[in-house]
Short mmCIF file of C-alpha atoms and ligand atoms in Angstrom, two decimals:
data_model
loop_
_atom_site.label_atom_id
_atom_site.label_comp_id
_atom_site.label_asym_id
_atom_site.label_seq_id
_atom_site.Cartn_x
_atom_site.Cartn_y
_atom_site.Cartn_z
CA MET A 1 18.76 -1.61 -5.36
CA SER A 2 15.84 -3.99 -5.34
CA ILE A 3 13.62 -4.41 -2.31
CA ARG A 4 12.13 -7.68 -1.12
CA LEU A 5 9.25 -8.46 1.21
CA GLY A 6 10.35 -8.24 4.82
CA ASP A 7 13.13 -5.73 4.11
CA ILE A 8 13.20 -2.47 6.04
CA ALA A 9 11.84 0.24 3.74
CA PRO A 10 14.83 2.45 2.87
CA ASP A 11 14.84 5.75 4.70
CA PHE A 12 15.42 8.99 2.78
CA GLU A 13 15.10 12.73 2.96
CA GLN A 14 13.50 14.41 -0.04
CA ASP A 15 11.39 17.43 -1.08
CA SER A 16 7.66 17.03 -1.51
CA SER A 17 4.53 19.03 -2.24
CA GLU A 18 4.20 19.41 1.55
CA GLY A 19 7.84 20.35 2.28
CA ARG A 20 10.92 18.36 3.14
CA ILE A 21 10.17 14.76 4.22
CA ARG A 22 12.33 12.51 6.36
CA PHE A 23 10.58 9.29 5.47
CA HIS A 24 10.88 7.18 8.63
CA ASP A 25 10.08 10.18 10.83
CA TRP A 26 7.11 10.98 8.59
CA LEU A 27 5.84 7.38 8.86
CA GLY A 28 5.97 7.52 12.65
CA ASN A 29 4.67 4.37 14.33
CA GLY A 30 1.89 3.54 11.87
CA TRP A 31 1.43 1.89 8.51
CA GLY A 32 2.41 3.54 5.24
CA VAL A 33 1.76 3.30 1.52
CA LEU A 34 4.41 4.69 -0.83
CA PHE A 35 3.44 4.70 -4.50
CA SER A 36 5.15 5.98 -7.61
CA HIS A 37 3.52 7.20 -10.80
CA PRO A 38 5.15 7.89 -14.18
CA ALA A 39 4.64 11.63 -14.46
CA ASP A 40 2.58 14.68 -13.51
CA PHE A 41 -0.11 15.93 -15.93
CA THR A 42 -0.85 12.47 -17.29
CA PRO A 43 -4.38 11.06 -17.43
CA VAL A 44 -4.17 7.73 -15.61
CA CYS A 45 -2.03 9.21 -12.82
CA THR A 46 -4.54 12.03 -12.39
CA THR A 47 -7.31 9.49 -11.74
CA GLU A 48 -5.11 7.41 -9.42
CA LEU A 49 -4.17 10.31 -7.18
CA GLY A 50 -7.72 11.65 -7.19
CA PHE A 51 -9.16 8.27 -6.19
CA THR A 52 -6.55 7.86 -3.45
CA ALA A 53 -7.46 11.28 -2.05
CA LYS A 54 -11.10 10.18 -1.85
CA LEU A 55 -10.03 7.17 0.25
CA LYS A 56 -8.59 9.47 2.96
CA ASP A 57 -11.01 8.25 5.66
CA ASP A 58 -10.50 4.58 4.68
CA PHE A 59 -6.74 4.87 5.05
CA ALA A 60 -7.06 6.87 8.28
CA GLN A 61 -9.40 4.24 9.83
CA ARG A 62 -6.67 1.68 9.25
CA GLY A 63 -3.89 3.92 10.62
CA VAL A 64 -2.22 4.25 7.21
CA LYS A 65 -0.40 7.31 5.83
CA VAL A 66 -0.12 7.65 2.06
CA ILE A 67 2.63 9.28 0.02
CA ALA A 68 3.07 9.47 -3.77
CA LEU A 69 6.22 9.99 -5.86
CA SER A 70 7.40 10.94 -9.31
CA VAL A 71 10.56 12.52 -10.70
CA ASP A 72 8.80 15.84 -11.36
CA PRO A 73 9.82 18.88 -9.26
CA VAL A 74 7.74 20.46 -6.50
CA ASP A 75 6.38 23.35 -8.62
CA SER A 76 5.05 20.84 -11.16
CA HIS A 77 3.40 18.76 -8.40
CA LEU A 78 1.74 21.88 -6.99
CA ARG A 79 0.32 22.95 -10.37
CA TRP A 80 -0.85 19.40 -11.11
CA ILE A 81 -2.55 19.06 -7.70
CA ASP A 82 -4.81 21.96 -8.74
CA ASP A 83 -5.79 19.98 -11.83
CA ILE A 84 -6.41 16.79 -9.81
CA ASN A 85 -8.60 18.67 -7.34
CA GLU A 86 -10.54 20.29 -10.15
CA THR A 87 -11.06 17.28 -12.39
CA GLN A 88 -11.50 14.53 -9.75
CA ASN A 89 -13.71 16.56 -7.38
CA THR A 90 -11.45 16.05 -4.40
CA ARG A 91 -8.55 17.62 -2.55
CA VAL A 92 -5.18 15.88 -2.62
CA ASN A 93 -4.54 15.33 1.08
CA PHE A 94 -1.17 13.55 1.03
CA PRO A 95 2.34 14.61 -0.03
CA ILE A 96 3.84 13.89 -3.45
CA ILE A 97 7.60 13.37 -3.30
CA ALA A 98 9.51 15.43 -5.86
CA ASP A 99 12.26 12.99 -6.77
CA ALA A 100 13.90 15.18 -9.40
CA ASP A 101 17.37 13.84 -8.54
CA ARG A 102 15.99 10.24 -8.55
CA LYS A 103 17.43 9.53 -5.13
CA VAL A 104 14.34 7.69 -3.90
CA SER A 105 13.75 6.10 -7.30
CA GLY A 106 17.18 4.50 -7.00
CA LEU A 107 16.55 3.25 -3.46
CA TYR A 108 13.20 1.71 -4.40
CA ASP A 109 14.14 0.58 -7.95
CA LEU A 110 11.41 2.70 -9.52
CA ILE A 111 12.97 3.26 -12.94
CA HIS A 112 12.92 0.18 -15.15
CA PRO A 113 15.04 1.17 -18.17
CA ASN A 114 13.69 -1.56 -20.42
CA ALA A 115 10.20 -0.13 -19.92
CA ASN A 116 11.16 3.56 -19.88
CA ASP A 117 14.53 5.30 -19.40
CA THR A 118 13.29 8.27 -17.43
CA LEU A 119 9.81 7.77 -16.01
CA THR A 120 9.08 5.95 -12.77
CA VAL A 121 6.99 2.78 -13.00
CA ARG A 122 3.68 2.37 -11.19
CA SER A 123 5.03 0.66 -8.06
CA LEU A 124 3.41 0.55 -4.63
CA PHE A 125 4.77 -0.55 -1.26
CA ILE A 126 2.81 -1.27 1.92
CA ILE A 127 5.03 -0.65 4.94
CA ASP A 128 4.15 -1.85 8.44
CA PRO A 129 4.74 -0.10 11.80
CA ASN A 130 8.14 -1.84 12.08
CA LYS A 131 9.06 -0.21 8.73
CA LYS A 132 9.05 -3.61 7.01
CA VAL A 133 7.88 -3.86 3.40
CA ARG A 134 4.80 -6.12 3.34
CA LEU A 135 3.53 -5.73 -0.24
CA ILE A 136 5.20 -4.75 -3.51
CA ILE A 137 3.32 -4.35 -6.77
CA THR A 138 4.45 -2.89 -10.08
CA TYR A 139 1.97 -2.04 -12.82
CA PRO A 140 2.59 -0.85 -16.38
CA ALA A 141 2.16 2.83 -17.20
CA SER A 142 -0.97 2.05 -19.20
CA THR A 143 -2.88 0.43 -16.31
CA GLY A 144 -4.18 2.33 -13.31
CA ARG A 145 -4.08 0.47 -10.01
CA ASN A 146 -7.07 -0.69 -7.97
CA PHE A 147 -6.74 1.17 -4.67
CA ASN A 148 -9.65 -0.75 -3.14
CA GLU A 149 -7.39 -3.79 -3.51
CA ILE A 150 -4.71 -1.97 -1.51
CA LEU A 151 -7.22 -1.44 1.31
CA ARG A 152 -8.16 -5.14 1.09
CA VAL A 153 -4.50 -6.18 1.47
CA ILE A 154 -4.06 -3.84 4.44
CA ASP A 155 -7.15 -5.41 6.06
CA SER A 156 -5.68 -8.85 5.46
CA LEU A 157 -2.24 -7.91 6.84
CA GLN A 158 -3.69 -6.27 9.95
CA LEU A 159 -5.95 -9.28 10.58
CA THR A 160 -3.36 -11.98 9.95
CA ASP A 161 -0.71 -10.19 12.04
CA ASN A 162 -3.00 -10.57 15.06
CA HIS A 163 -4.64 -13.97 14.54
CA LYS A 164 -3.36 -17.35 13.35
CA VAL A 165 -5.25 -17.08 10.07
CA ALA A 166 -4.68 -16.29 6.41
CA THR A 167 -7.17 -14.87 3.91
CA PRO A 168 -8.31 -16.86 0.86
CA ALA A 169 -8.72 -15.76 -2.75
CA ASN A 170 -10.88 -12.67 -3.21
CA TRP A 171 -11.44 -12.45 0.56
CA GLN A 172 -13.23 -9.36 1.76
CA ASP A 173 -13.38 -8.09 5.34
CA GLY A 174 -16.02 -10.19 7.15
CA ASP A 175 -15.68 -13.32 4.99
CA GLU A 176 -14.49 -16.68 6.28
CA VAL A 177 -10.72 -17.05 6.73
CA VAL A 178 -8.40 -20.05 6.79
CA ILE A 179 -6.62 -21.36 9.86
CA VAL A 180 -2.84 -21.39 9.31
CA PRO A 181 -1.64 -24.93 8.54
CA SER A 182 1.00 -24.79 11.32
CA LEU A 183 -1.72 -24.61 13.98
CA LYS A 184 -2.55 -28.26 14.81
CA ASP A 185 -3.40 -28.27 18.50
CA GLU A 186 -7.19 -28.76 18.81
CA ALA A 187 -7.36 -27.17 22.28
CA GLU A 188 -5.65 -24.05 20.99
CA ILE A 189 -7.87 -24.03 17.89
CA ALA A 190 -10.98 -24.22 20.10
CA GLN A 191 -9.69 -21.38 22.27
CA ARG A 192 -8.72 -19.17 19.31
CA PHE A 193 -11.78 -19.94 17.20
CA PRO A 194 -14.74 -20.47 19.55
CA LYS A 195 -17.20 -20.31 16.64
CA GLY A 196 -15.67 -23.55 15.33
CA TYR A 197 -14.27 -24.42 11.95
CA ARG A 198 -14.97 -26.71 9.02
CA ALA A 199 -12.23 -28.84 7.49
CA VAL A 200 -12.69 -29.12 3.72
CA LYS A 201 -9.35 -30.93 3.68
CA PRO A 202 -6.98 -31.39 6.64
CA TYR A 203 -4.93 -28.42 5.27
CA LEU A 204 -7.98 -26.29 4.33
CA ARG A 205 -9.85 -25.30 7.46
CA LEU A 206 -12.28 -22.41 7.29
CA THR A 207 -13.51 -20.37 10.23
CA PRO A 208 -15.52 -17.17 10.71
CA GLN A 209 -13.31 -14.07 10.87
CA PRO A 210 -12.09 -14.09 14.49
CA ASN A 211 -12.25 -10.33 15.14
CA ARG A 212 -15.94 -10.08 14.16
C1 BEZ B 1 -0.88 8.15 -17.57
O1 BEZ B 1 -0.80 8.36 -16.38
O2 BEZ B 1 -1.94 8.33 -18.19
C2 BEZ B 1 0.30 7.63 -18.35
C3 BEZ B 1 1.57 7.94 -17.94
C4 BEZ B 1 2.65 7.48 -18.68
C5 BEZ B 1 2.43 6.70 -19.80
C6 BEZ B 1 1.15 6.37 -20.17
C7 BEZ B 1 0.07 6.85 -19.44
#
């Protein structure tokens, strides 16, 4: 089954390196990141999970829980976690789903047979507190993901959910943002953006980040 933006993230129950997980219960009322990697004991995946562990405080500040997944069994995950901790100078502080029966891989379309018959692709889903899927990316096995970019997208989603703005190319937290084109009423604009705005074009109006 393929998943589209705005869909409810499929619920599941599966084993993990931290015991049995009922996904929606585990997510609770906060944000979540679910990401798959091709296999345990592989180099790029080792760096990805190590880097993600080091971002623990960054995810926590944003109210985001992280969970990884591959089709390897729990005992493999546990042995590999020792390697990640040792080689990446960190401690893996999130569960890794052991999707040996590929139940979750099926729900989230994580095996792309024309790329590889058996290994999960490098997909990542950002899930909001309503359990809606807000970002989907899929990377090739040979390319590790940029997890700072994931934090940047979460910052954008959390900002734009609460203000009538969108974030431009390469935006970083604190940069100018754009006023959504649907907002036309000047009185409302003045009330929402008291620091003012500059109109580069009628459809491209930039304003200081409103929650700063
Ligand atoms: C890796 O994580 O290094 C990797 C996994 C599968 C294929 C290629 C690389």
